[in-house]
């Protein structure tokens, strides 16, 4: 059963999302390294491209996450005391979560509240899971923390929460931001609630670089779509042929960085921002970081932010971990 969703994004009369406009203006006006926040990679086109990335042979992350969840679902549900309220940060396609929900609803009704800023992603997720027996789906269209507040507000007496944060989205925060985020999530929950955190593990540079710079160019399109989105939504004049996708492995920070490199010196006008941005040849816009973890680092990160580690499941083939935490 699918319950209602509410809009979260404010659009001005000109059709411009002011938060996107502000992020682009701030990131491209910076002195030094230009940046664009990774969260803006996911418009309708970007989300569709990410779904293709997830099935590329070179990008094992999503497959490893799904396989681990399929294998460990019954254990996860048992170790989290058979939750009746499952909340997910990001709705994904609902496929991976289906394993957990199927195991949880085996012993009776379960309410599932996926939280996503994208109404389209929530619709897809609901479509994939609709019809599962004993499952009530209540999508929440919101940013993560606002969504948790709203989801928790509807908690029924005696219900404890299993909060899912899968797919290594935690890796798209830097390590400090990740700790702040985990602490903020913890503050919203109660003793006896659980968090299942999926995180990609450190692996060879070669493996990581081919995952983030695949030979058929899907990840390049995913990255370049951010400039195309600026053209579409903010009357930008980026010539995409003048930028190249670049994936770098930063060993010191154990992270893959995505950049867009200017192939030539150029000036780009963005009409809605009344802004002209200059690029030197070779200069980059840093669009995303994907941090990679050592398995033993993840329980420590939780312990420092108000969580106790209950158990960890590791996929050794690709290198991915699901870690179950309980509130301290
Ligand atoms: C969503 N996130 C965990 C993906 C990642 O691996 O950081 C996004 C992605 N970027 C490039 N490829 C996939």
GROMACS .gro file of C-alpha atoms and ligand atoms in nm:
model
  341
    1UNK     CA    1   0.000   0.000   0.000
    2UNK     CA    2   0.135   0.346  -0.089
    3UNK     CA    3   0.064   0.645   0.136
    4UNK     CA    4   0.101   1.014   0.049
    5UNK     CA    5   0.412   1.226  -0.025
    6UNK     CA    6   0.464   1.602   0.013
    7UNK     CA    7   0.673   1.842  -0.199
    8UNK     CA    8   1.009   1.961  -0.060
    9UNK     CA    9   1.171   2.177  -0.328
   10UNK     CA   10   1.079   2.542  -0.375
   11UNK     CA   11   1.086   2.663  -0.735
   12UNK     CA   12   1.072   3.038  -0.816
   13UNK     CA   13   0.820   3.173  -1.073
   14UNK     CA   14   1.100   3.163  -1.337
   15UNK     CA   15   1.125   2.785  -1.278
   16UNK     CA   16   1.468   2.814  -1.117
   17UNK     CA   17   1.544   2.612  -0.804
   18UNK     CA   18   1.707   2.880  -0.582
   19UNK     CA   19   1.912   2.626  -0.388
   20UNK     CA   20   2.062   2.491  -0.710
   21UNK     CA   21   2.127   2.847  -0.834
   22UNK     CA   22   2.297   2.936  -0.505
   23UNK     CA   23   2.513   2.620  -0.505
   24UNK     CA   24   2.628   2.676  -0.865
   25UNK     CA   25   2.698   3.044  -0.808
   26UNK     CA   26   2.900   2.980  -0.490
   27UNK     CA   27   3.089   2.679  -0.627
   28UNK     CA   28   3.190   2.834  -0.959
   29UNK     CA   29   3.278   3.177  -0.814
   30UNK     CA   30   3.529   3.031  -0.568
   31UNK     CA   31   3.890   3.137  -0.583
   32UNK     CA   32   4.108   2.828  -0.618
   33UNK     CA   33   3.939   2.489  -0.668
   34UNK     CA   34   3.592   2.529  -0.823
   35UNK     CA   35   3.332   2.287  -0.689
   36UNK     CA   36   2.977   2.171  -0.751
   37UNK     CA   37   2.806   1.966  -0.477
   38UNK     CA   38   2.750   1.602  -0.572
   39UNK     CA   39   2.387   1.606  -0.459
   40UNK     CA   40   2.299   1.805  -0.775
   41UNK     CA   41   2.417   1.517  -0.999
   42UNK     CA   42   2.077   1.353  -0.944
   43UNK     CA   43   1.817   1.521  -1.163
   44UNK     CA   44   1.600   1.289  -1.372
   45UNK     CA   45   1.879   1.228  -1.626
   46UNK     CA   46   2.149   1.188  -1.360
   47UNK     CA   47   1.939   0.943  -1.159
   48UNK     CA   48   1.875   0.736  -1.472
   49UNK     CA   49   2.247   0.736  -1.554
   50UNK     CA   50   2.331   0.628  -1.201
   51UNK     CA   51   2.099   0.329  -1.242
   52UNK     CA   52   2.304   0.231  -1.549
   53UNK     CA   53   2.631   0.278  -1.357
   54UNK     CA   54   2.495   0.042  -1.092
   55UNK     CA   55   2.481  -0.245  -1.343
   56UNK     CA   56   2.816  -0.182  -1.515
   57UNK     CA   57   3.058  -0.475  -1.481
   58UNK     CA   58   3.332  -0.235  -1.363
   59UNK     CA   59   3.116  -0.084  -1.083
   60UNK     CA   60   3.073  -0.365  -0.833
   61UNK     CA   61   2.949  -0.151  -0.545
   62UNK     CA   62   2.573  -0.175  -0.593
   63UNK     CA   63   2.588  -0.544  -0.683
   64UNK     CA   64   2.797  -0.625  -0.374
   65UNK     CA   65   2.556  -0.426  -0.155
   66UNK     CA   66   2.257  -0.614  -0.299
   67UNK     CA   67   2.421  -0.957  -0.271
   68UNK     CA   68   2.521  -0.900   0.090
   69UNK     CA   69   2.170  -0.784   0.179
   70UNK     CA   70   2.017  -1.083   0.000
   71UNK     CA   71   2.247  -1.320   0.189
   72UNK     CA   72   2.226  -1.157   0.531
   73UNK     CA   73   1.865  -1.025   0.535
   74UNK     CA   74   1.728  -1.281   0.782
   75UNK     CA   75   2.027  -1.230   1.017
   76UNK     CA   76   1.996  -0.852   0.993
   77UNK     CA   77   1.627  -0.866   1.081
   78UNK     CA   78   1.694  -1.101   1.373
   79UNK     CA   79   1.985  -0.893   1.502
   80UNK     CA   80   1.771  -0.578   1.487
   81UNK     CA   81   1.490  -0.738   1.692
   82UNK     CA   82   1.240  -0.780   1.408
   83UNK     CA   83   1.165  -0.412   1.335
   84UNK     CA   84   0.814  -0.306   1.233
   85UNK     CA   85   0.920   0.044   1.127
   86UNK     CA   86   1.188   0.057   0.856
   87UNK     CA   87   1.308   0.401   0.745
   88UNK     CA   88   1.550   0.445   0.454
   89UNK     CA   89   1.768   0.744   0.373
   90UNK     CA   90   1.743   0.764  -0.006
   91UNK     CA   91   1.497   0.539  -0.177
   92UNK     CA   92   1.723   0.392  -0.446
   93UNK     CA   93   1.522   0.164  -0.669
   94UNK     CA   94   1.382  -0.033  -0.375
   95UNK     CA   95   1.538  -0.353  -0.514
   96UNK     CA   96   1.810  -0.399  -0.251
   97UNK     CA   97   1.584  -0.295   0.034
   98UNK     CA   98   1.331  -0.551  -0.083
   99UNK     CA   99   1.545  -0.829   0.073
  100UNK     CA  100   1.531  -0.668   0.418
  101UNK     CA  101   1.162  -0.581   0.388
  102UNK     CA  102   1.069  -0.930   0.276
  103UNK     CA  103   1.255  -1.080   0.575
  104UNK     CA  104   1.106  -0.827   0.819
  105UNK     CA  105   0.748  -0.869   0.698
  106UNK     CA  106   0.762  -1.247   0.724
  107UNK     CA  107   0.647  -1.217   1.085
  108UNK     CA  108   0.372  -0.957   1.026
  109UNK     CA  109   0.300  -0.603   0.902
  110UNK     CA  110   0.589  -0.362   0.845
  111UNK     CA  111   0.577   0.009   0.767
  112UNK     CA  112   0.846   0.128   0.523
  113UNK     CA  113   0.925   0.500   0.493
  114UNK     CA  114   1.177   0.577   0.217
  115UNK     CA  115   1.308   0.936   0.236
  116UNK     CA  116   1.420   1.107  -0.082
  117UNK     CA  117   1.436   1.460  -0.220
  118UNK     CA  118   1.321   1.322  -0.557
  119UNK     CA  119   0.952   1.245  -0.597
  120UNK     CA  120   1.033   1.046  -0.913
  121UNK     CA  121   1.276   0.820  -0.721
  122UNK     CA  122   1.011   0.761  -0.452
  123UNK     CA  123   0.752   0.674  -0.717
  124UNK     CA  124   0.991   0.420  -0.873
  125UNK     CA  125   1.072   0.265  -0.538
  126UNK     CA  126   0.704   0.237  -0.446
  127UNK     CA  127   0.630   0.076  -0.784
  128UNK     CA  128   0.902  -0.187  -0.735
  129UNK     CA  129   0.786  -0.280  -0.385
  130UNK     CA  130   0.412  -0.237  -0.428
  131UNK     CA  131   0.226  -0.562  -0.374
  132UNK     CA  132   0.469  -0.706  -0.119
  133UNK     CA  133   0.259  -0.879   0.142
  134UNK     CA  134   0.236  -0.714   0.488
  135UNK     CA  135   0.419  -0.404   0.365
  136UNK     CA  136   0.283  -0.051   0.394
  137UNK     CA  137   0.489   0.207   0.201
  138UNK     CA  138   0.478   0.571   0.316
  139UNK     CA  139   0.719   0.778   0.100
  140UNK     CA  140   0.862   1.096   0.252
  141UNK     CA  141   0.973   1.360   0.001
  142UNK     CA  142   1.231   1.555   0.200
  143UNK     CA  143   1.599   1.602   0.276
  144UNK     CA  144   1.743   1.325   0.496
  145UNK     CA  145   1.727   1.487   0.840
  146UNK     CA  146   1.391   1.660   0.786
  147UNK     CA  147   1.264   1.329   0.654
  148UNK     CA  148   1.383   1.142   0.965
  149UNK     CA  149   1.204   1.399   1.183
  150UNK     CA  150   0.883   1.349   0.988
  151UNK     CA  151   0.914   0.971   0.978
  152UNK     CA  152   0.984   0.948   1.351
  153UNK     CA  153   0.691   1.178   1.433
  154UNK     CA  154   0.457   0.901   1.319
  155UNK     CA  155   0.621   0.634   1.536
  156UNK     CA  156   0.362   0.417   1.715
  157UNK     CA  157   0.396   0.308   2.079
  158UNK     CA  158   0.635   0.018   2.120
  159UNK     CA  159   0.768   0.049   1.764
  160UNK     CA  160   1.147   0.053   1.728
  161UNK     CA  161   1.321   0.173   1.413
  162UNK     CA  162   1.559   0.010   1.170
  163UNK     CA  163   1.712   0.298   0.973
  164UNK     CA  164   1.881   0.200   0.647
  165UNK     CA  165   2.161   0.404   0.491
  166UNK     CA  166   2.280   0.182   0.208
  167UNK     CA  167   2.482   0.202  -0.113
  168UNK     CA  168   2.783   0.380   0.047
  169UNK     CA  169   2.615   0.719   0.020
  170UNK     CA  170   2.795   0.787   0.351
  171UNK     CA  171   3.113   0.787   0.136
  172UNK     CA  172   2.992   1.094  -0.050
  173UNK     CA  173   3.041   1.295   0.272
  174UNK     CA  174   3.393   1.375   0.387
  175UNK     CA  175   3.492   1.199   0.710
  176UNK     CA  176   3.410   1.495   0.933
  177UNK     CA  177   3.072   1.551   0.765
  178UNK     CA  178   2.997   1.179   0.794
  179UNK     CA  179   3.059   1.187   1.171
  180UNK     CA  180   2.844   1.499   1.213
  181UNK     CA  181   2.568   1.337   1.008
  182UNK     CA  182   2.574   1.010   1.206
  183UNK     CA  183   2.557   1.206   1.531
  184UNK     CA  184   2.261   1.410   1.405
  185UNK     CA  185   2.077   1.097   1.298
  186UNK     CA  186   2.150   0.937   1.635
  187UNK     CA  187   2.002   1.237   1.821
  188UNK     CA  188   1.673   1.186   1.639
  189UNK     CA  189   1.641   0.821   1.740
  190UNK     CA  190   1.567   0.649   2.069
  191UNK     CA  191   1.737   0.378   2.276
  192UNK     CA  192   1.664   0.043   2.112
  193UNK     CA  193   1.666   0.177   1.754
  194UNK     CA  194   1.905   0.042   1.489
  195UNK     CA  195   2.105   0.173   1.194
  196UNK     CA  196   2.227  -0.042   0.904
  197UNK     CA  197   2.509   0.135   0.722
  198UNK     CA  198   2.640   0.014   0.384
  199UNK     CA  199   2.994   0.127   0.298
  200UNK     CA  200   3.235   0.057   0.014
  201UNK     CA  201   3.579  -0.067   0.120
  202UNK     CA  202   3.927   0.038   0.011
  203UNK     CA  203   4.047  -0.160  -0.292
  204UNK     CA  204   4.314  -0.131  -0.559
  205UNK     CA  205   4.358   0.198  -0.741
  206UNK     CA  206   4.313   0.021  -1.077
  207UNK     CA  207   3.982  -0.132  -0.973
  208UNK     CA  208   3.853   0.197  -0.837
  209UNK     CA  209   3.958   0.398  -1.140
  210UNK     CA  210   3.786   0.165  -1.382
  211UNK     CA  211   3.471   0.174  -1.163
  212UNK     CA  212   3.464   0.555  -1.178
  213UNK     CA  213   3.587   0.595  -1.538
  214UNK     CA  214   3.416   0.309  -1.719
  215UNK     CA  215   3.511   0.227  -2.078
  216UNK     CA  216   3.171   0.303  -2.231
  217UNK     CA  217   3.155   0.645  -2.072
  218UNK     CA  218   2.841   0.620  -1.858
  219UNK     CA  219   3.014   0.775  -1.556
  220UNK     CA  220   3.153   1.048  -1.784
  221UNK     CA  221   2.796   1.123  -1.900
  222UNK     CA  222   2.676   1.119  -1.538
  223UNK     CA  223   2.939   1.378  -1.447
  224UNK     CA  224   2.897   1.596  -1.761
  225UNK     CA  225   2.521   1.596  -1.709
  226UNK     CA  226   2.581   1.840  -1.425
  227UNK     CA  227   2.696   2.101  -1.680
  228UNK     CA  228   2.405   2.006  -1.907
  229UNK     CA  229   2.173   2.056  -1.609
  230UNK     CA  230   2.315   2.407  -1.556
  231UNK     CA  231   2.250   2.474  -1.927
  232UNK     CA  232   1.891   2.345  -1.899
  233UNK     CA  233   1.789   2.498  -1.569
  234UNK     CA  234   2.002   2.811  -1.536
  235UNK     CA  235   2.043   2.914  -1.900
  236UNK     CA  236   2.410   2.809  -1.893
  237UNK     CA  237   2.623   2.811  -2.207
  238UNK     CA  238   2.862   2.524  -2.129
  239UNK     CA  239   2.993   2.350  -2.442
  240UNK     CA  240   3.021   1.994  -2.309
  241UNK     CA  241   3.284   1.907  -2.571
  242UNK     CA  242   3.513   2.153  -2.394
  243UNK     CA  243   3.513   1.953  -2.070
  244UNK     CA  244   3.643   1.604  -1.990
  245UNK     CA  245   3.542   1.366  -1.711
  246UNK     CA  246   3.828   1.275  -1.481
  247UNK     CA  247   3.841   1.022  -1.195
  248UNK     CA  248   4.134   1.044  -0.950
  249UNK     CA  249   4.222   0.826  -0.657
  250UNK     CA  250   4.338   1.030  -0.359
  251UNK     CA  251   4.534   0.779  -0.153
  252UNK     CA  252   4.584   1.006   0.149
  253UNK     CA  253   4.207   1.045   0.197
  254UNK     CA  254   4.111   0.701   0.057
  255UNK     CA  255   3.867   0.857  -0.185
  256UNK     CA  256   3.787   0.867  -0.554
  257UNK     CA  257   3.734   1.222  -0.675
  258UNK     CA  258   3.536   1.311  -0.985
  259UNK     CA  259   3.635   1.627  -1.169
  260UNK     CA  260   3.537   1.802  -1.492
  261UNK     CA  261   3.853   1.929  -1.664
  262UNK     CA  262   3.846   2.227  -1.903
  263UNK     CA  263   4.006   2.111  -2.229
  264UNK     CA  264   4.070   2.472  -2.335
  265UNK     CA  265   4.073   2.816  -2.169
  266UNK     CA  266   3.721   2.954  -2.191
  267UNK     CA  267   3.456   3.182  -2.046
  268UNK     CA  268   3.108   3.046  -1.979
  269UNK     CA  269   2.801   3.260  -1.923
  270UNK     CA  270   2.520   3.144  -1.695
  271UNK     CA  271   2.220   3.361  -1.781
  272UNK     CA  272   2.000   3.306  -1.475
  273UNK     CA  273   2.291   3.386  -1.243
  274UNK     CA  274   2.410   3.683  -1.449
  275UNK     CA  275   2.753   3.526  -1.409
  276UNK     CA  276   3.049   3.471  -1.641
  277UNK     CA  277   3.291   3.202  -1.527
  278UNK     CA  278   3.651   3.190  -1.656
  279UNK     CA  279   3.837   2.861  -1.686
  280UNK     CA  280   4.209   2.821  -1.749
  281UNK     CA  281   4.307   2.529  -1.972
  282UNK     CA  282   4.332   2.218  -1.753
  283UNK     CA  283   4.143   2.374  -1.461
  284UNK     CA  284   3.885   2.147  -1.296
  285UNK     CA  285   3.549   2.158  -1.123
  286UNK     CA  286   3.545   1.905  -0.837
  287UNK     CA  287   3.202   1.741  -0.848
  288UNK     CA  288   3.213   1.439  -0.613
  289UNK     CA  289   3.414   1.246  -0.356
  290UNK     CA  290   3.354   0.877  -0.285
  291UNK     CA  291   3.534   0.783   0.032
  292UNK     CA  292   3.643   0.423   0.077
  293UNK     CA  293   3.670   0.263   0.420
  294UNK     CA  294   3.864  -0.008   0.598
  295UNK     CA  295   3.614  -0.254   0.749
  296UNK     CA  296   3.739  -0.194   1.105
  297UNK     CA  297   3.711   0.183   1.065
  298UNK     CA  298   3.330   0.171   1.029
  299UNK     CA  299   3.241   0.040   1.380
  300UNK     CA  300   3.482   0.300   1.525
  301UNK     CA  301   3.311   0.578   1.330
  302UNK     CA  302   2.977   0.466   1.477
  303UNK     CA  303   3.115   0.429   1.831
  304UNK     CA  304   3.242   0.790   1.820
  305UNK     CA  305   2.901   0.922   1.716
  306UNK     CA  306   2.664   0.758   1.965
  307UNK     CA  307   2.623   0.407   1.824
  308UNK     CA  308   2.727   0.057   1.937
  309UNK     CA  309   2.826  -0.189   1.669
  310UNK     CA  310   2.608  -0.502   1.680
  311UNK     CA  311   2.753  -0.691   1.386
  312UNK     CA  312   2.922  -0.647   1.049
  313UNK     CA  313   2.882  -0.844   0.725
  314UNK     CA  314   3.161  -0.816   0.466
  315UNK     CA  315   3.164  -0.908   0.098
  316UNK     CA  316   3.524  -1.005   0.027
  317UNK     CA  317   3.495  -1.030  -0.348
  318UNK     CA  318   3.427  -0.666  -0.434
  319UNK     CA  319   3.494  -0.525  -0.087
  320UNK     CA  320   3.178  -0.391   0.074
  321UNK     CA  321   3.046  -0.393   0.433
  322UNK     CA  322   2.705  -0.373   0.598
  323UNK     CA  323   2.742  -0.267   0.961
  324UNK     CA  324   2.453  -0.287   1.206
  325UNK     CA  325   2.454  -0.036   1.492
  326UNK     CA  326   2.225   0.013   1.788
  327UNK     CA  327   2.177   0.343   1.970
  328UNK     CA  328   2.404   0.363   2.277
  329LIG     C1  329   2.574   0.717  -0.487
  329LIG     N1  330   2.718   0.703  -0.463
  329LIG     C2  331   2.743   0.615  -0.350
  329LIG     C3  332   2.794   0.668  -0.584
  329LIG     C4  333   2.943   0.652  -0.548
  329LIG     O1  334   3.000   0.551  -0.586
  329LIG     O2  335   2.998   0.742  -0.485
  329LIG     C5  336   2.779   0.772  -0.693
  329LIG     C6  337   2.869   0.750  -0.812
  329LIG     N2  338   2.955   0.836  -0.859
  329LIG     C7  339   3.016   0.785  -0.964
  329LIG     N3  340   2.976   0.664  -0.983
  329LIG     C8  341   2.880   0.638  -0.888
   0.00000   0.00000   0.00000
